[in-house]
CSV table of N, CA and C in Angstrom, one decimal:
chain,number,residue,atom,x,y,z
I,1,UNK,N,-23.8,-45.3,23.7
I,1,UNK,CA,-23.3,-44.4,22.6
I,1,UNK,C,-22.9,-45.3,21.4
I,2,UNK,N,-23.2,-44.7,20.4
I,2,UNK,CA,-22.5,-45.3,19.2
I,2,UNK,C,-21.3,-45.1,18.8
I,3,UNK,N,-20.0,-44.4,19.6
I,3,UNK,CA,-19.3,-44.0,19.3
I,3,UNK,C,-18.7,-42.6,18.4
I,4,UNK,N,-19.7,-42.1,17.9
I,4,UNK,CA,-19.8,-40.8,17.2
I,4,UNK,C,-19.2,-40.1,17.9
I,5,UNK,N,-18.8,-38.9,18.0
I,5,UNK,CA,-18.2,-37.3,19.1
I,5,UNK,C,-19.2,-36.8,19.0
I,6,UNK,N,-19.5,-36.3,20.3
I,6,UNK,CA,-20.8,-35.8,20.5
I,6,UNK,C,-20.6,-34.1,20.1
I,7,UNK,N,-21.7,-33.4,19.5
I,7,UNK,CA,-21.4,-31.7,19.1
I,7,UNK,C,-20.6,-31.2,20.0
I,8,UNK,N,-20.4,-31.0,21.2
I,8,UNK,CA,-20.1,-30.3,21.7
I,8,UNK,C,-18.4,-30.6,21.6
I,9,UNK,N,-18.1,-31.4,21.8
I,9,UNK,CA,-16.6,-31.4,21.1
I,9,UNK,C,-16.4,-31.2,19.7
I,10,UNK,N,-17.6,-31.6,18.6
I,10,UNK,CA,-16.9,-31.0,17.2
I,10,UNK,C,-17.0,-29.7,17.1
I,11,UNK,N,-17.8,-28.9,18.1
I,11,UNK,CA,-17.8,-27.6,18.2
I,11,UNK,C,-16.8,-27.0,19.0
I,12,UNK,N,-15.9,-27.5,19.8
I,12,UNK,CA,-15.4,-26.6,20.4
I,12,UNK,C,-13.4,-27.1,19.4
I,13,UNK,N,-13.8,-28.1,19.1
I,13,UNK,CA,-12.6,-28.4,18.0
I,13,UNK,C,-12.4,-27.2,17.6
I,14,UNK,N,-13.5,-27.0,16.7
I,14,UNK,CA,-13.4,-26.1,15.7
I,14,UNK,C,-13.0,-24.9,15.5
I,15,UNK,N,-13.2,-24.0,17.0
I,15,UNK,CA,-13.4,-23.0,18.1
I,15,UNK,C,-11.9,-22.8,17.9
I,16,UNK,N,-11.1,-24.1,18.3
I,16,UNK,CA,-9.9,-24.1,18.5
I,16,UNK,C,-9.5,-23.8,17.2
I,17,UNK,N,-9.4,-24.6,16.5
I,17,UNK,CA,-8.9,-24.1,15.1
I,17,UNK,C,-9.0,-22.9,14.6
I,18,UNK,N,-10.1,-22.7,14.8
I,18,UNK,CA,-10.4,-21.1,13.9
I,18,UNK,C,-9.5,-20.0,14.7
I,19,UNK,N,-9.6,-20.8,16.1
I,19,UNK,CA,-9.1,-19.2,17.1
I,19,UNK,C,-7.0,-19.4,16.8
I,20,UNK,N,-6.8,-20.4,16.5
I,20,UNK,CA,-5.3,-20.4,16.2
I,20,UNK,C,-4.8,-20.0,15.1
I,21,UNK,N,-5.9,-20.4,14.0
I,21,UNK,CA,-6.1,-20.2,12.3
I,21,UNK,C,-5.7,-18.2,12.8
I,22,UNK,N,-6.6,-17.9,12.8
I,22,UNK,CA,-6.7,-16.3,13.5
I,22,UNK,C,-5.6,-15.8,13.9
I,23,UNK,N,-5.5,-16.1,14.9
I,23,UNK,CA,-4.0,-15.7,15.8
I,23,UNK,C,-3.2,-15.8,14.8
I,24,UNK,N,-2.5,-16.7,14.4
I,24,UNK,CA,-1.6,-16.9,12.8
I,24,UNK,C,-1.7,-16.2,12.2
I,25,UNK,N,-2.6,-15.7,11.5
I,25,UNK,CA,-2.9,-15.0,10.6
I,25,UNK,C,-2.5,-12.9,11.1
I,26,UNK,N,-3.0,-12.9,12.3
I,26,UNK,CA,-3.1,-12.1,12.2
I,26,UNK,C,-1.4,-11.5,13.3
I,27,UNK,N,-0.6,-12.0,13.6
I,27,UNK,CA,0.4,-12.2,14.4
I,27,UNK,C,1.2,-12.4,12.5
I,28,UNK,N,1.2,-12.7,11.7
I,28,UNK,CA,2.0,-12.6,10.6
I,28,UNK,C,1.8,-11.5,9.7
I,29,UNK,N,0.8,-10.7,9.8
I,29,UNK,CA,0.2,-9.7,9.1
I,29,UNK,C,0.9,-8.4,10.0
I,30,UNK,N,0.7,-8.7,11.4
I,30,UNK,CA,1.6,-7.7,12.4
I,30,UNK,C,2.8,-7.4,12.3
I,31,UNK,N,3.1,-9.1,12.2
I,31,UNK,CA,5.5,-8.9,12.1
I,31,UNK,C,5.6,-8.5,10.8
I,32,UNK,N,4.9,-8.6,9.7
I,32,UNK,CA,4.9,-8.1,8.3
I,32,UNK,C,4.3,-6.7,8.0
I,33,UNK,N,3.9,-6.3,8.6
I,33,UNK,CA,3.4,-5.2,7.7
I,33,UNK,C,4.6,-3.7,8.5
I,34,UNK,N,5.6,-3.7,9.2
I,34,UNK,CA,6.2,-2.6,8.8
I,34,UNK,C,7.1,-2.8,7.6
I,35,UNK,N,8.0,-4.0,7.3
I,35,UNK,CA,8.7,-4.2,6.0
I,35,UNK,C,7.7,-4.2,4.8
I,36,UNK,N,6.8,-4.2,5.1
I,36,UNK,CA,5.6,-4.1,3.5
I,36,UNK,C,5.7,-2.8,3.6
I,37,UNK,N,5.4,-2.0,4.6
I,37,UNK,CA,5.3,-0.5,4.3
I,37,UNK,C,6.6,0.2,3.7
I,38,UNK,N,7.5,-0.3,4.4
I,38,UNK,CA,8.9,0.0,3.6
I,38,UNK,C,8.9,-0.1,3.0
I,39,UNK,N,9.0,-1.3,2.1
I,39,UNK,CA,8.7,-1.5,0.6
I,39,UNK,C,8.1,-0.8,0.0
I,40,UNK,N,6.9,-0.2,0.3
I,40,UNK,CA,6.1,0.1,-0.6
I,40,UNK,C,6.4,1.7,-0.6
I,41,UNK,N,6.8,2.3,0.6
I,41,UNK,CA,7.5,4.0,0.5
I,41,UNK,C,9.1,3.8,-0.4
I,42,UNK,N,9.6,2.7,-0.9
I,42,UNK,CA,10.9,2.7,-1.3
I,42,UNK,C,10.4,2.4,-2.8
I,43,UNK,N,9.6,1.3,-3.5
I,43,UNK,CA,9.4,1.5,-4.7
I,43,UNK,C,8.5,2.9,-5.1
I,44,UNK,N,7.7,3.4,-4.3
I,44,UNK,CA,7.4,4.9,-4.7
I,44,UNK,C,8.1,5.8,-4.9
I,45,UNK,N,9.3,6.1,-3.8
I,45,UNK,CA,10.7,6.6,-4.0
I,45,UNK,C,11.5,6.6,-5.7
I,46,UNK,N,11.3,4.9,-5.8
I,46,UNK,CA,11.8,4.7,-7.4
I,46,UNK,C,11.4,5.2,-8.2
I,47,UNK,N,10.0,5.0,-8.3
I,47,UNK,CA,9.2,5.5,-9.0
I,47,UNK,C,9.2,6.9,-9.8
I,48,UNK,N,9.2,7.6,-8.7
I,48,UNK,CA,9.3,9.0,-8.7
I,48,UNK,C,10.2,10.1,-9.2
I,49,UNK,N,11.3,8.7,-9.0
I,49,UNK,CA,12.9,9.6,-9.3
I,49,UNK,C,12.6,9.2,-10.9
I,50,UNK,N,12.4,7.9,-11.7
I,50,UNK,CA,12.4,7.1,-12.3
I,50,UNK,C,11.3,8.1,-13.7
I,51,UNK,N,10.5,8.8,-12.7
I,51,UNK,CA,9.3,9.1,-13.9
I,51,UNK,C,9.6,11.1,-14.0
I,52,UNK,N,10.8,11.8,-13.1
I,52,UNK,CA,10.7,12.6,-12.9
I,52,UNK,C,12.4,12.8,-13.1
I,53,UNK,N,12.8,13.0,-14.5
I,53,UNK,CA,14.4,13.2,-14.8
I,53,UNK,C,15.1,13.8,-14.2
I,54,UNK,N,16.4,13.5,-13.5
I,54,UNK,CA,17.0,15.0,-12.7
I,54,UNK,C,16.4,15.2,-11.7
I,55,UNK,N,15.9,14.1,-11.1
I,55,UNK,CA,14.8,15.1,-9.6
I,55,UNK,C,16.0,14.0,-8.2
I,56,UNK,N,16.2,14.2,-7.3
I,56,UNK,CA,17.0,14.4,-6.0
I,56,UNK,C,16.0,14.1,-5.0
I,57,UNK,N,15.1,15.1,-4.6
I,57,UNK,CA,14.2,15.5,-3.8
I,57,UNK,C,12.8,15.3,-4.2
I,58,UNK,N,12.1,15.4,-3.1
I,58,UNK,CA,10.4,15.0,-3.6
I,58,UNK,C,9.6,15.4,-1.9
I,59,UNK,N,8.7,16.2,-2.0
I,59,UNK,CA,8.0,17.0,-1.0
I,59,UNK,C,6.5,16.5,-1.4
I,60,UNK,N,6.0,15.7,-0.6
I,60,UNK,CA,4.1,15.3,-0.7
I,60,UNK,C,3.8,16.8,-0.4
I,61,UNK,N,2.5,16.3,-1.4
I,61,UNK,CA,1.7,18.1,-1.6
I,61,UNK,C,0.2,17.3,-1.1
I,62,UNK,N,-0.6,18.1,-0.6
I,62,UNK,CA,-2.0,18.0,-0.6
I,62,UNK,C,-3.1,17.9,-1.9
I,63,UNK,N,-3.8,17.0,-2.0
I,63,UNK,CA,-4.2,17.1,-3.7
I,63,UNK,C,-6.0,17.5,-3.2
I,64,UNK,N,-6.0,18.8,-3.6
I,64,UNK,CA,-7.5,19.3,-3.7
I,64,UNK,C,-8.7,18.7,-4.8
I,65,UNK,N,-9.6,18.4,-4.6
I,65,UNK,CA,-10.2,17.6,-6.1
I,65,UNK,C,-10.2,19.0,-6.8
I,66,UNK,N,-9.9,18.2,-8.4
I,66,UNK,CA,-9.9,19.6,-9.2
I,66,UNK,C,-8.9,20.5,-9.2
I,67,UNK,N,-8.0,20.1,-8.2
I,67,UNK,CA,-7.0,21.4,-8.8
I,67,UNK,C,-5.8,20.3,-9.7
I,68,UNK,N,-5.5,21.4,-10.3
I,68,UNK,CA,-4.1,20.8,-12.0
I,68,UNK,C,-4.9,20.2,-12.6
I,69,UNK,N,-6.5,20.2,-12.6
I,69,UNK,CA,-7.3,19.7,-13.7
I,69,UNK,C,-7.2,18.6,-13.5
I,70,UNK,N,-6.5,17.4,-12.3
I,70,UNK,CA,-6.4,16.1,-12.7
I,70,UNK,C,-8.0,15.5,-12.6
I,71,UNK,N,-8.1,14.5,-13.1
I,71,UNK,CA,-9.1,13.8,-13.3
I,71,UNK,C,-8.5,12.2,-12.9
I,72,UNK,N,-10.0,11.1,-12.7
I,72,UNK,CA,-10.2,10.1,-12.0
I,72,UNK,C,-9.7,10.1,-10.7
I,73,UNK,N,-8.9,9.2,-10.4
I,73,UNK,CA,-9.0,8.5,-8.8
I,73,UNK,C,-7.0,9.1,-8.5
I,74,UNK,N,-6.8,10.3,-8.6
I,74,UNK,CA,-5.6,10.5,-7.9
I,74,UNK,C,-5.7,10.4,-6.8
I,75,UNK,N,-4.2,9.5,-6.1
I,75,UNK,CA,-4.2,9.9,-4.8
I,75,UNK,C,-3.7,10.4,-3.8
I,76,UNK,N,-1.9,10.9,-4.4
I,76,UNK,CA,-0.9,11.5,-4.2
I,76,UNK,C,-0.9,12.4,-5.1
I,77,UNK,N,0.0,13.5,-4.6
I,77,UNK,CA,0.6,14.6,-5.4
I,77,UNK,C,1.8,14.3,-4.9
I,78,UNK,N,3.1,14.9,-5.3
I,78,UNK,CA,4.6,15.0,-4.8
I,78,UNK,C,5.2,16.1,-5.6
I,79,UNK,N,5.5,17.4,-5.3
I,79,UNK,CA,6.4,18.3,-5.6
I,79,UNK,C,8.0,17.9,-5.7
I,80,UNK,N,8.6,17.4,-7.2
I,80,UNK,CA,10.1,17.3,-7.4
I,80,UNK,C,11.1,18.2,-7.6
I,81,UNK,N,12.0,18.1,-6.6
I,81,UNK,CA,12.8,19.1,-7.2
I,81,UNK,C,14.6,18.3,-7.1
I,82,UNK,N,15.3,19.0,-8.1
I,82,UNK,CA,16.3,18.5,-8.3
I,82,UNK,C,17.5,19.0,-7.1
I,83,UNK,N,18.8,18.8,-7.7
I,83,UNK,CA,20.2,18.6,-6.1
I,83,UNK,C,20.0,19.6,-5.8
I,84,UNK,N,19.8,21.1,-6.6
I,84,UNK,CA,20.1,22.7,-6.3
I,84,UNK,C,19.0,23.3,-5.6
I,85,UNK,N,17.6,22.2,-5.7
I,85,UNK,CA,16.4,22.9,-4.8
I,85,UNK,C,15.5,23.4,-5.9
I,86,UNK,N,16.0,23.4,-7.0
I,86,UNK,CA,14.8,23.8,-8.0
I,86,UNK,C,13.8,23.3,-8.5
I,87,UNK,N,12.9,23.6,-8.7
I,87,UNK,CA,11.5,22.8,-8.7
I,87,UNK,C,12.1,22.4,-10.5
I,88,UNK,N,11.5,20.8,-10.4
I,88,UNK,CA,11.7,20.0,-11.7
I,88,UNK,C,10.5,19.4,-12.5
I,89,UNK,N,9.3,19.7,-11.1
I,89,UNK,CA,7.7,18.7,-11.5
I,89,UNK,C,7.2,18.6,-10.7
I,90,UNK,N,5.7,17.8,-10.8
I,90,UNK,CA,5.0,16.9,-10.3
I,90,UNK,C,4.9,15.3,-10.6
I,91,UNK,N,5.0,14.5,-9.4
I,91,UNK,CA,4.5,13.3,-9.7
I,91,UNK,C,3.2,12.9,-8.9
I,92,UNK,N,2.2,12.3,-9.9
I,92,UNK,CA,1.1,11.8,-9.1
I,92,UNK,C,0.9,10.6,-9.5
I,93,UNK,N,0.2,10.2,-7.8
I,93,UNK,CA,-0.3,8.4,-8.1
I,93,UNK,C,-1.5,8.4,-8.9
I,94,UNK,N,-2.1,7.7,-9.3
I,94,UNK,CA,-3.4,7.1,-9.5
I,94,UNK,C,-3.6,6.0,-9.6
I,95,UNK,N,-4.9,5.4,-9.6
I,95,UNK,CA,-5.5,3.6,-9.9
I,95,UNK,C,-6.1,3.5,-10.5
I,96,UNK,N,-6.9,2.7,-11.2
I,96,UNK,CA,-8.0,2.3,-11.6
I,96,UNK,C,-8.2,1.2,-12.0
I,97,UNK,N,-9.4,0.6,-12.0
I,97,UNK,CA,-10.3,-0.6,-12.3
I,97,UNK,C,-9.3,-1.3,-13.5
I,98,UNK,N,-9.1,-2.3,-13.7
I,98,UNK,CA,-8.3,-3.4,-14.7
I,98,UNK,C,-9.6,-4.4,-15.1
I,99,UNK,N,-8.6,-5.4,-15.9
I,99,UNK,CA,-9.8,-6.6,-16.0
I,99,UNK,C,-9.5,-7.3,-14.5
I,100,UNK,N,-8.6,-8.0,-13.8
I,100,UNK,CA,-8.9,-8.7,-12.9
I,100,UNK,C,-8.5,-7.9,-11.6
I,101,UNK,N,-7.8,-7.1,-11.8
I,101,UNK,CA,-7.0,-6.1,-10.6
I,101,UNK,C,-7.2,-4.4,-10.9
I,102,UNK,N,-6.3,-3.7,-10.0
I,102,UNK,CA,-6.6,-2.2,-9.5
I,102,UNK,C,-5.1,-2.4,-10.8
I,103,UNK,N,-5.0,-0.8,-11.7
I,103,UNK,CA,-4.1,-0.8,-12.7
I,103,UNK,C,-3.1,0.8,-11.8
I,104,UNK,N,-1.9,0.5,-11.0
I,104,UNK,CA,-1.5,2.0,-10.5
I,104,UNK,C,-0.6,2.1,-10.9
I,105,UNK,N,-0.5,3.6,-11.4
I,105,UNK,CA,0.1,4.0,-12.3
I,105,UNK,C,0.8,5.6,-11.6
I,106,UNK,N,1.9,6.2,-12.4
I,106,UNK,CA,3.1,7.6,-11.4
I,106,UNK,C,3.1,8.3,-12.6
């Protein structure tokens, strides 16, 4: 032999890497993703209160296409209502296309 590593070790090197690369990856995305989801129901929370004056409370509604006339890519509805229970609004999500990213907007 010339000293080279023969394929079958640079292949199963590699094997190794990829399968630990993986594991990592996917073992950090696991321990992470209920604090992301939190996060992400807590700044919607903000949001809501933030875009909807006087509102307390907030009840997810079902969004039918075409009903309130909304138009493009809604994808929440939320019924607001303020401390006494009275209805104060709607808030809805939407997204759309940017120049380099998704633009979401309440």
């Amino acid at each position: 032999m010339n000293g080279s590593p023969g394929s079958v070790r640079l292949v199963t090197t590699l094997a190794l890497a990829g399968l630990l690369s993986g594991l990592t990856i996917v073992g950090t995305y696991e321990a992470t993703l209920p604090r992301i989801t939190e996060n992400q129901a807590r700044a919607l929370r903000r949001a809501i209160f933030e875009v909807v004056p006087g509102a307390n409370v907030f009840q997810p509604l079902e969004l039918v296409e075409g009903e309130l006339g909304v138009a493009g890519d809604a994808t929440d509805l939320f019924a607001v209502y303020d401390g006494s229970g009275s209805f104060v609004g709607y808030a809805i999500t939407g997204e759309g296309p940017g120049f380099q990213d998704t633009i979401g907007l309440i």
